[in-house]
Every structure is written in C-alpha cells, then in structure tokens.
PDB file of C-alpha atoms in Angstrom:
ATOM      1  CA  GLN A   1     172.830 111.010  47.875  1.00  0.00           C
ATOM      2  CA  LYS A   2     170.933 113.624  49.836  1.00  0.00           C
ATOM      3  CA  GLU A   3     168.844 115.992  47.766  1.00  0.00           C
ATOM      4  CA  VAL A   4     170.158 119.078  49.558  1.00  0.00           C
ATOM      5  CA  GLU A   5     173.474 119.250  51.377  1.00  0.00           C
ATOM      6  CA  GLN A   6     174.831 122.056  53.501  1.00  0.00           C
ATOM      7  CA  ASN A   7     178.190 122.571  55.176  1.00  0.00           C
ATOM      8  CA  SER A   8     177.615 121.120  58.584  1.00  0.00           C
ATOM      9  CA  GLY A   9     179.052 123.877  60.748  1.00  0.00           C
ATOM     10  CA  PRO A  10     178.806 125.162  63.303  1.00  0.00           C
ATOM     11  CA  LEU A  11     180.116 128.385  61.863  1.00  0.00           C
ATOM     12  CA  SER A  12     181.485 130.938  64.287  1.00  0.00           C
ATOM     13  CA  VAL A  13     182.183 134.463  63.051  1.00  0.00           C
ATOM     14  CA  PRO A  14     183.092 137.678  64.869  1.00  0.00           C
ATOM     15  CA  GLU A  15     180.602 140.515  64.947  1.00  0.00           C
ATOM     16  CA  GLY A  16     180.879 142.631  61.835  1.00  0.00           C
ATOM     17  CA  ALA A  17     182.408 139.864  59.711  1.00  0.00           C
ATOM     18  CA  ILE A  18     180.912 138.078  56.704  1.00  0.00           C
ATOM     19  CA  ALA A  19     179.300 134.691  57.254  1.00  0.00           C
ATOM     20  CA  SER A  20     179.312 132.448  54.188  1.00  0.00           C
ATOM     21  CA  LEU A  21     176.934 129.519  53.938  1.00  0.00           C
ATOM     22  CA  ASN A  22     176.974 126.925  51.178  1.00  0.00           C
ATOM     23  CA  CYS A  23     174.418 124.522  49.784  1.00  0.00           C
ATOM     24  CA  THR A  24     174.487 121.985  46.953  1.00  0.00           C
ATOM     25  CA  TYR A  25     171.562 120.126  45.454  1.00  0.00           C
ATOM     26  CA  SER A  26     171.185 116.995  43.387  1.00  0.00           C
ATOM     27  CA  ASP A  27     168.181 117.636  41.136  1.00  0.00           C
ATOM     28  CA  ARG A  28     169.557 119.453  38.110  1.00  0.00           C
ATOM     29  CA  VAL A  29     166.167 120.780  37.006  1.00  0.00           C
ATOM     30  CA  SER A  30     165.435 122.562  40.298  1.00  0.00           C
ATOM     31  CA  GLN A  31     164.045 126.023  39.713  1.00  0.00           C
ATOM     32  CA  SER A  32     163.434 127.614  43.102  1.00  0.00           C
ATOM     33  CA  PHE A  33     165.847 128.088  45.966  1.00  0.00           C
ATOM     34  CA  PHE A  34     165.265 129.448  49.444  1.00  0.00           C
ATOM     35  CA  TRP A  35     167.088 130.302  52.614  1.00  0.00           C
ATOM     36  CA  TYR A  36     165.221 129.996  55.889  1.00  0.00           C
ATOM     37  CA  ARG A  37     166.440 131.146  59.279  1.00  0.00           C
ATOM     38  CA  GLN A  38     165.502 129.147  62.353  1.00  0.00           C
ATOM     39  CA  TYR A  39     166.203 130.431  65.820  1.00  0.00           C
ATOM     40  CA  SER A  40     166.612 127.824  68.522  1.00  0.00           C
ATOM     41  CA  GLY A  41     163.224 126.492  69.544  1.00  0.00           C
ATOM     42  CA  LYS A  42     161.416 128.465  66.856  1.00  0.00           C
ATOM     43  CA  SER A  43     159.989 127.686  63.449  1.00  0.00           C
ATOM     44  CA  PRO A  44     161.720 128.480  60.135  1.00  0.00           C
ATOM     45  CA  GLU A  45     161.179 131.872  58.563  1.00  0.00           C
ATOM     46  CA  LEU A  46     161.950 132.746  54.965  1.00  0.00           C
ATOM     47  CA  ILE A  47     164.717 135.292  54.514  1.00  0.00           C
ATOM     48  CA  MET A  48     165.692 134.930  50.856  1.00  0.00           C
ATOM     49  CA  SER A  49     164.443 133.329  47.666  1.00  0.00           C
ATOM     50  CA  ILE A  50     166.317 133.151  44.361  1.00  0.00           C
ATOM     51  CA  TYR A  51     165.313 131.749  41.000  1.00  0.00           C
ATOM     52  CA  SER A  52     167.912 132.962  38.470  1.00  0.00           C
ATOM     53  CA  ASN A  53     171.661 132.548  38.219  1.00  0.00           C
ATOM     54  CA  GLY A  54     173.630 135.323  39.822  1.00  0.00           C
ATOM     55  CA  ASP A  55     173.341 137.353  42.968  1.00  0.00           C
ATOM     56  CA  LYS A  56     170.327 138.689  44.810  1.00  0.00           C
ATOM     57  CA  GLU A  57     170.789 141.190  47.592  1.00  0.00           C
ATOM     58  CA  ASP A  58     168.391 142.075  50.380  1.00  0.00           C
ATOM     59  CA  GLY A  59     169.830 144.286  53.076  1.00  0.00           C
ATOM     60  CA  ARG A  60     172.778 142.504  54.660  1.00  0.00           C
ATOM     61  CA  PHE A  61     171.921 139.228  52.947  1.00  0.00           C
ATOM     62  CA  THR A  62     173.106 138.122  49.502  1.00  0.00           C
ATOM     63  CA  ALA A  63     172.038 134.888  47.880  1.00  0.00           C
ATOM     64  CA  GLN A  64     174.107 133.496  45.029  1.00  0.00           C
ATOM     65  CA  LEU A  65     172.924 130.839  42.600  1.00  0.00           C
ATOM     66  CA  ASN A  66     174.902 128.798  40.084  1.00  0.00           C
ATOM     67  CA  LYS A  67     172.638 126.257  38.442  1.00  0.00           C
ATOM     68  CA  ALA A  68     175.430 124.775  36.313  1.00  0.00           C
ATOM     69  CA  SER A  69     177.337 123.891  39.472  1.00  0.00           C
ATOM     70  CA  GLN A  70     174.115 123.102  41.383  1.00  0.00           C
ATOM     71  CA  TYR A  71     175.215 125.440  44.102  1.00  0.00           C
ATOM     72  CA  VAL A  72     173.517 128.142  46.122  1.00  0.00           C
ATOM     73  CA  SER A  73     175.060 130.237  48.843  1.00  0.00           C
ATOM     74  CA  LEU A  74     174.106 132.868  51.385  1.00  0.00           C
ATOM     75  CA  LEU A  75     176.346 135.669  52.549  1.00  0.00           C
ATOM     76  CA  ILE A  76     175.567 137.614  55.681  1.00  0.00           C
ATOM     77  CA  ARG A  77     177.469 140.877  55.765  1.00  0.00           C
ATOM     78  CA  ASP A  78     178.205 142.841  58.937  1.00  0.00           C
ATOM     79  CA  SER A  79     177.110 139.875  61.039  1.00  0.00           C
ATOM     80  CA  GLN A  80     175.248 140.730  64.227  1.00  0.00           C
ATOM     81  CA  PRO A  81     174.628 138.628  67.338  1.00  0.00           C
ATOM     82  CA  SER A  82     170.962 138.546  66.282  1.00  0.00           C
ATOM     83  CA  ASP A  83     172.038 136.577  63.204  1.00  0.00           C
ATOM     84  CA  SER A  84     172.979 133.640  65.425  1.00  0.00           C
ATOM     85  CA  ALA A  85     170.643 130.902  64.235  1.00  0.00           C
ATOM     86  CA  THR A  86     170.443 127.832  62.042  1.00  0.00           C
ATOM     87  CA  TYR A  87     170.143 128.581  58.339  1.00  0.00           C
ATOM     88  CA  LEU A  88     168.246 126.085  56.238  1.00  0.00           C
ATOM     89  CA  CYS A  89     168.700 125.785  52.496  1.00  0.00           C
ATOM     90  CA  ALA A  90     165.566 124.634  50.696  1.00  0.00           C
ATOM     91  CA  VAL A  91     165.218 123.605  47.074  1.00  0.00           C
ATOM     92  CA  ARG A  92     162.151 122.950  44.975  1.00  0.00           C
ATOM     93  CA  PRO A  93     163.159 120.160  42.582  1.00  0.00           C
ATOM     94  CA  SER A  94     161.304 119.122  39.463  1.00  0.00           C
ATOM     95  CA  ASP A  95     158.119 118.455  41.426  1.00  0.00           C
ATOM     96  CA  TYR A  96     156.495 120.939  43.758  1.00  0.00           C
ATOM     97  CA  LYS A  97     157.908 119.449  46.966  1.00  0.00           C
ATOM     98  CA  LEU A  98     160.312 121.576  48.976  1.00  0.00           C
ATOM     99  CA  SER A  99     163.424 119.722  50.173  1.00  0.00           C
ATOM    100  CA  PHE A 100     165.421 121.074  53.085  1.00  0.00           C
ATOM    101  CA  GLY A 101     169.038 120.642  53.996  1.00  0.00           C
ATOM    102  CA  ALA A 102     170.035 119.818  57.553  1.00  0.00           C
ATOM    103  CA  GLY A 103     171.012 123.409  58.232  1.00  0.00           C
ATOM    104  CA  THR A 104     174.141 125.274  59.234  1.00  0.00           C
ATOM    105  CA  THR A 105     174.310 126.773  62.689  1.00  0.00           C
ATOM    106  CA  VAL A 106     175.868 130.226  62.801  1.00  0.00           C
ATOM    107  CA  THR A 107     177.171 131.841  65.968  1.00  0.00           C
ATOM    108  CA  VAL A 108     178.163 135.496  65.865  1.00  0.00           C
ATOM    109  CA  ARG A 109     180.684 136.356  68.594  1.00  0.00           C
ATOM    110  CA  ALA A 110     180.340 139.806  70.112  1.00  0.00           C
TER     111      ALA A 110
ATOM    112  CA  GLU B   1     146.984 138.939  59.398  1.00  0.00           C
ATOM    113  CA  ALA B   2     147.063 136.009  61.792  1.00  0.00           C
ATOM    114  CA  GLY B   3     149.770 133.427  61.226  1.00  0.00           C
ATOM    115  CA  VAL B   4     149.606 129.658  61.199  1.00  0.00           C
ATOM    116  CA  ALA B   5     148.260 128.349  64.486  1.00  0.00           C
ATOM    117  CA  GLN B   6     149.171 125.002  65.992  1.00  0.00           C
ATOM    118  CA  SER B   7     148.247 123.180  69.160  1.00  0.00           C
ATOM    119  CA  PRO B   8     149.337 121.813  71.463  1.00  0.00           C
ATOM    120  CA  ARG B   9     152.782 123.364  71.664  1.00  0.00           C
ATOM    121  CA  TYR B  10     154.220 120.509  73.680  1.00  0.00           C
ATOM    122  CA  LYS B  11     153.218 116.907  74.223  1.00  0.00           C
ATOM    123  CA  ILE B  12     154.798 114.099  76.188  1.00  0.00           C
ATOM    124  CA  ILE B  13     153.435 110.592  75.737  1.00  0.00           C
ATOM    125  CA  GLU B  14     154.561 107.037  76.246  1.00  0.00           C
ATOM    126  CA  LYS B  15     155.310 104.735  73.348  1.00  0.00           C
ATOM    127  CA  ARG B  16     152.314 102.955  71.899  1.00  0.00           C
ATOM    128  CA  GLN B  17     150.011 105.797  72.939  1.00  0.00           C
ATOM    129  CA  SER B  18     148.231 107.948  70.384  1.00  0.00           C
ATOM    130  CA  VAL B  19     148.492 111.688  69.861  1.00  0.00           C
ATOM    131  CA  ALA B  20     146.884 114.303  67.638  1.00  0.00           C
ATOM    132  CA  PHE B  21     148.081 117.686  66.479  1.00  0.00           C
ATOM    133  CA  TRP B  22     145.945 120.502  65.107  1.00  0.00           C
ATOM    134  CA  CYS B  23     146.793 123.212  62.596  1.00  0.00           C
ATOM    135  CA  ASN B  24     144.889 126.233  61.351  1.00  0.00           C
ATOM    136  CA  PRO B  25     146.552 127.822  58.318  1.00  0.00           C
ATOM    137  CA  ILE B  26     146.619 131.451  57.302  1.00  0.00           C
ATOM    138  CA  SER B  27     143.181 132.516  56.139  1.00  0.00           C
ATOM    139  CA  GLY B  28     142.706 131.906  52.441  1.00  0.00           C
ATOM    140  CA  HIS B  29     145.712 129.631  52.033  1.00  0.00           C
ATOM    141  CA  ALA B  30     144.710 126.641  49.973  1.00  0.00           C
ATOM    142  CA  THR B  31     147.831 124.586  50.539  1.00  0.00           C
ATOM    143  CA  LEU B  32     148.742 123.076  53.882  1.00  0.00           C
ATOM    144  CA  TYR B  33     151.852 121.094  54.757  1.00  0.00           C
ATOM    145  CA  TRP B  34     152.866 118.929  57.685  1.00  0.00           C
ATOM    146  CA  TYR B  35     156.585 118.535  58.312  1.00  0.00           C
ATOM    147  CA  GLN B  36     158.537 116.467  60.801  1.00  0.00           C
ATOM    148  CA  GLN B  37     161.758 117.996  62.092  1.00  0.00           C
ATOM    149  CA  ILE B  38     164.011 115.716  64.096  1.00  0.00           C
ATOM    150  CA  LEU B  39     166.643 117.427  66.221  1.00  0.00           C
ATOM    151  CA  GLY B  40     169.629 118.427  64.106  1.00  0.00           C
ATOM    152  CA  GLN B  41     167.854 117.842  60.805  1.00  0.00           C
ATOM    153  CA  GLY B  42     165.901 119.921  58.352  1.00  0.00           C
ATOM    154  CA  PRO B  43     162.127 119.640  58.086  1.00  0.00           C
ATOM    155  CA  LYS B  44     160.872 116.596  56.187  1.00  0.00           C
ATOM    156  CA  LEU B  45     157.552 116.817  54.372  1.00  0.00           C
ATOM    157  CA  LEU B  46     155.020 114.295  55.637  1.00  0.00           C
ATOM    158  CA  ILE B  47     151.922 115.335  53.739  1.00  0.00           C
ATOM    159  CA  GLN B  48     150.692 118.176  51.547  1.00  0.00           C
ATOM    160  CA  PHE B  49     147.050 119.151  51.064  1.00  0.00           C
ATOM    161  CA  GLN B  50     145.566 121.314  48.345  1.00  0.00           C
ATOM    162  CA  ASN B  51     142.230 122.403  49.773  1.00  0.00           C
ATOM    163  CA  ASN B  52     140.896 119.122  51.216  1.00  0.00           C
ATOM    164  CA  GLY B  53     142.713 116.817  48.803  1.00  0.00           C
ATOM    165  CA  VAL B  54     146.052 115.107  49.348  1.00  0.00           C
ATOM    166  CA  VAL B  55     148.737 116.200  46.886  1.00  0.00           C
ATOM    167  CA  ASP B  56     151.669 114.252  48.326  1.00  0.00           C
ATOM    168  CA  ASP B  57     151.873 111.796  51.189  1.00  0.00           C
ATOM    169  CA  SER B  58     154.773 109.728  49.895  1.00  0.00           C
ATOM    170  CA  GLN B  59     156.823 110.192  53.068  1.00  0.00           C
ATOM    171  CA  LEU B  60     153.994 109.666  55.540  1.00  0.00           C
ATOM    172  CA  PRO B  61     154.364 106.391  57.503  1.00  0.00           C
ATOM    173  CA  LYS B  62     150.848 105.322  56.791  1.00  0.00           C
ATOM    174  CA  ASP B  63     150.890 102.378  59.157  1.00  0.00           C
ATOM    175  CA  ARG B  64     150.875 104.782  62.086  1.00  0.00           C
ATOM    176  CA  PHE B  65     150.372 108.324  60.805  1.00  0.00           C
ATOM    177  CA  SER B  66     147.186 109.788  59.404  1.00  0.00           C
ATOM    178  CA  ALA B  67     146.115 113.283  58.481  1.00  0.00           C
ATOM    179  CA  GLU B  68     142.953 114.948  57.338  1.00  0.00           C
ATOM    180  CA  ARG B  69     141.742 118.323  56.200  1.00  0.00           C
ATOM    181  CA  LEU B  70     138.046 117.710  55.884  1.00  0.00           C
ATOM    182  CA  LYS B  71     136.732 121.190  55.132  1.00  0.00           C
ATOM    183  CA  GLY B  72     139.802 122.499  53.372  1.00  0.00           C
ATOM    184  CA  VAL B  73     140.751 124.745  56.261  1.00  0.00           C
ATOM    185  CA  ASP B  74     142.214 123.333  59.460  1.00  0.00           C
ATOM    186  CA  SER B  75     143.954 119.986  59.644  1.00  0.00           C
ATOM    187  CA  THR B  76     144.734 117.225  62.119  1.00  0.00           C
ATOM    188  CA  LEU B  77     147.762 114.940  62.130  1.00  0.00           C
ATOM    189  CA  LYS B  78     147.523 111.774  64.205  1.00  0.00           C
ATOM    190  CA  ILE B  79     150.068 109.210  65.315  1.00  0.00           C
ATOM    191  CA  GLN B  80     148.833 105.839  66.538  1.00  0.00           C
ATOM    192  CA  PRO B  81     150.707 104.065  68.038  1.00  0.00           C
ATOM    193  CA  ALA B  82     153.662 106.320  68.720  1.00  0.00           C
ATOM    194  CA  LYS B  83     157.244 105.066  68.670  1.00  0.00           C
ATOM    195  CA  LEU B  84     160.321 106.508  70.325  1.00  0.00           C
ATOM    196  CA  GLU B  85     161.641 107.673  66.947  1.00  0.00           C
ATOM    197  CA  ASP B  86     158.573 109.864  66.481  1.00  0.00           C
ATOM    198  CA  SER B  87     160.031 112.336  68.977  1.00  0.00           C
ATOM    199  CA  ALA B  88     160.374 115.494  66.916  1.00  0.00           C
ATOM    200  CA  VAL B  89     158.877 118.879  66.202  1.00  0.00           C
ATOM    201  CA  TYR B  90     155.832 118.713  63.961  1.00  0.00           C
ATOM    202  CA  LEU B  91     155.560 121.836  61.860  1.00  0.00           C
ATOM    203  CA  CYS B  92     152.537 122.967  59.949  1.00  0.00           C
ATOM    204  CA  ALA B  93     152.958 125.405  57.088  1.00  0.00           C
ATOM    205  CA  SER B  94     150.659 126.987  54.559  1.00  0.00           C
ATOM    206  CA  SER B  95     150.955 128.752  51.241  1.00  0.00           C
ATOM    207  CA  SER B  96     148.515 130.494  48.967  1.00  0.00           C
ATOM    208  CA  SER B  97     148.714 127.836  46.238  1.00  0.00           C
ATOM    209  CA  THR B  98     150.518 124.642  45.319  1.00  0.00           C
ATOM    210  CA  GLY B  99     152.985 126.620  43.325  1.00  0.00           C
ATOM    211  CA  GLY B 100     153.102 129.359  45.923  1.00  0.00           C
ATOM    212  CA  GLU B 101     156.713 129.943  46.686  1.00  0.00           C
ATOM    213  CA  THR B 102     156.490 131.183  50.240  1.00  0.00           C
ATOM    214  CA  GLN B 103     155.524 128.736  52.924  1.00  0.00           C
ATOM    215  CA  TYR B 104     154.644 130.229  56.280  1.00  0.00           C
ATOM    216  CA  PHE B 105     155.350 128.034  59.265  1.00  0.00           C
ATOM    217  CA  GLY B 106     153.477 127.715  62.505  1.00  0.00           C
ATOM    218  CA  PRO B 107     155.242 127.543  65.885  1.00  0.00           C
ATOM    219  CA  GLY B 108     155.320 123.747  65.836  1.00  0.00           C
ATOM    220  CA  THR B 109     154.379 121.016  68.291  1.00  0.00           C
ATOM    221  CA  ARG B 110     157.224 119.434  70.222  1.00  0.00           C
ATOM    222  CA  LEU B 111     156.539 115.755  70.798  1.00  0.00           C
ATOM    223  CA  LEU B 112     158.510 113.607  73.204  1.00  0.00           C
ATOM    224  CA  VAL B 113     157.797 109.892  73.205  1.00  0.00           C
ATOM    225  CA  LEU B 114     159.053 108.057  76.297  1.00  0.00           C
TER     226      LEU B 114
END
C-alpha cells in the first residue's frame, strides 16, 4: 500500500469553477499535511499546510483534514487558468520524512 | 533572500557514465534534502542531511549513489555508474531544521541517461 495516494486525474474544470483534490494516507499517526503546486518543468512550491482536523482557508484555497478517515483534500475556488498545474499531497508520518503522492494534474479551461 | 541553487540544470549522459549534481541551500538552513522525481511521480526522498550528518539515507541506492555535505552548507549528489532508470529530475530542498515544516525546493537537475 502506498503511503500517500491521490486521485490520479487529470482533472479538467472550467474557469471560475471549484476544483476538488483528494488525498488519503496510510500512517495513522501522521501529524503534518501539505499541498504543493508544481507547474510543468518547475519545482514544487508549498501552497498550504494543515495540522488539525477541519478546514483551513488561504485566499482561494481551502485545505480540509480528517484524521479519523486519514483523508486530506484541497479545494480551489474560482479556478483560474494560472491554477493549471500538478498538485502534490505530502504527509509527514510518524518519523520526520515527508512522503509525497504522485500528484493530480489540474487543467482549468478558459 | 536567495533560494536553493542547483547545477547543472540539465545533463545528458550515457549509461555506465558518472554524473554529479550540486546544491547550495538557503543561507542558514541546517537541513538539506535530495529527492528523485521520475516523470509522473511525486518526489522520493533519497537522502536527508542535518548540518553535515546524514539523518536518513534509507532510500538511497548506495551501490551507485553517494552524497556528501562536508561543511554543512552545500552538497553534492553523485551517480556512478548511471543506469537508464536513473533518468529523472533531481531536486534539492532545504529547511531551517529537521522538524522545520516548510521545505524550499531548488529548480532541479534534469538527468537523461541514454
């Protein structure tokens, strides 16, 4: 079983719509959860981190965490063409090592 | 503040050749990471340094990969000999401490092994 799994995509959404990205993880004692955005040919950049159950909002991005279900999600509201990228879910399990999912590619259609 | 620097940005070699990548982390960052990202996959941690000591190298193929961070600042990752399956982007990242939550990534080195 992979440590971090993401819906494979690609995900295509119209401009202005909500993009919903999902991620599940296997290590129940994980404490830190991150979403990175990676544009094609570029390196990952951190866009959201979340540590407690519930929602965390930052601009058009909302991260949701449910530790009981071992599930973390990212919502992108009012999607823009500039949001077209691969979104990587990363989880810090019981040790300090960050584990990444394979990523979900999002395409926002103008 | 300058970001993480890596060189070269691109490298093409033939199998069985050797190659080295260099990384200079953000100034003051004690923790340095090397990741391998194969096309279509997420980054996979190869090795993590805290200052000049190795914290985790459990996923480093030690028969062909080596890494060092002699003075606790910049680092070199070497592959010798390279295999076709080593074709990937090699990402260097740094953070302010081992428990530092935010890792900052460099631009990466794209390696193609022919």
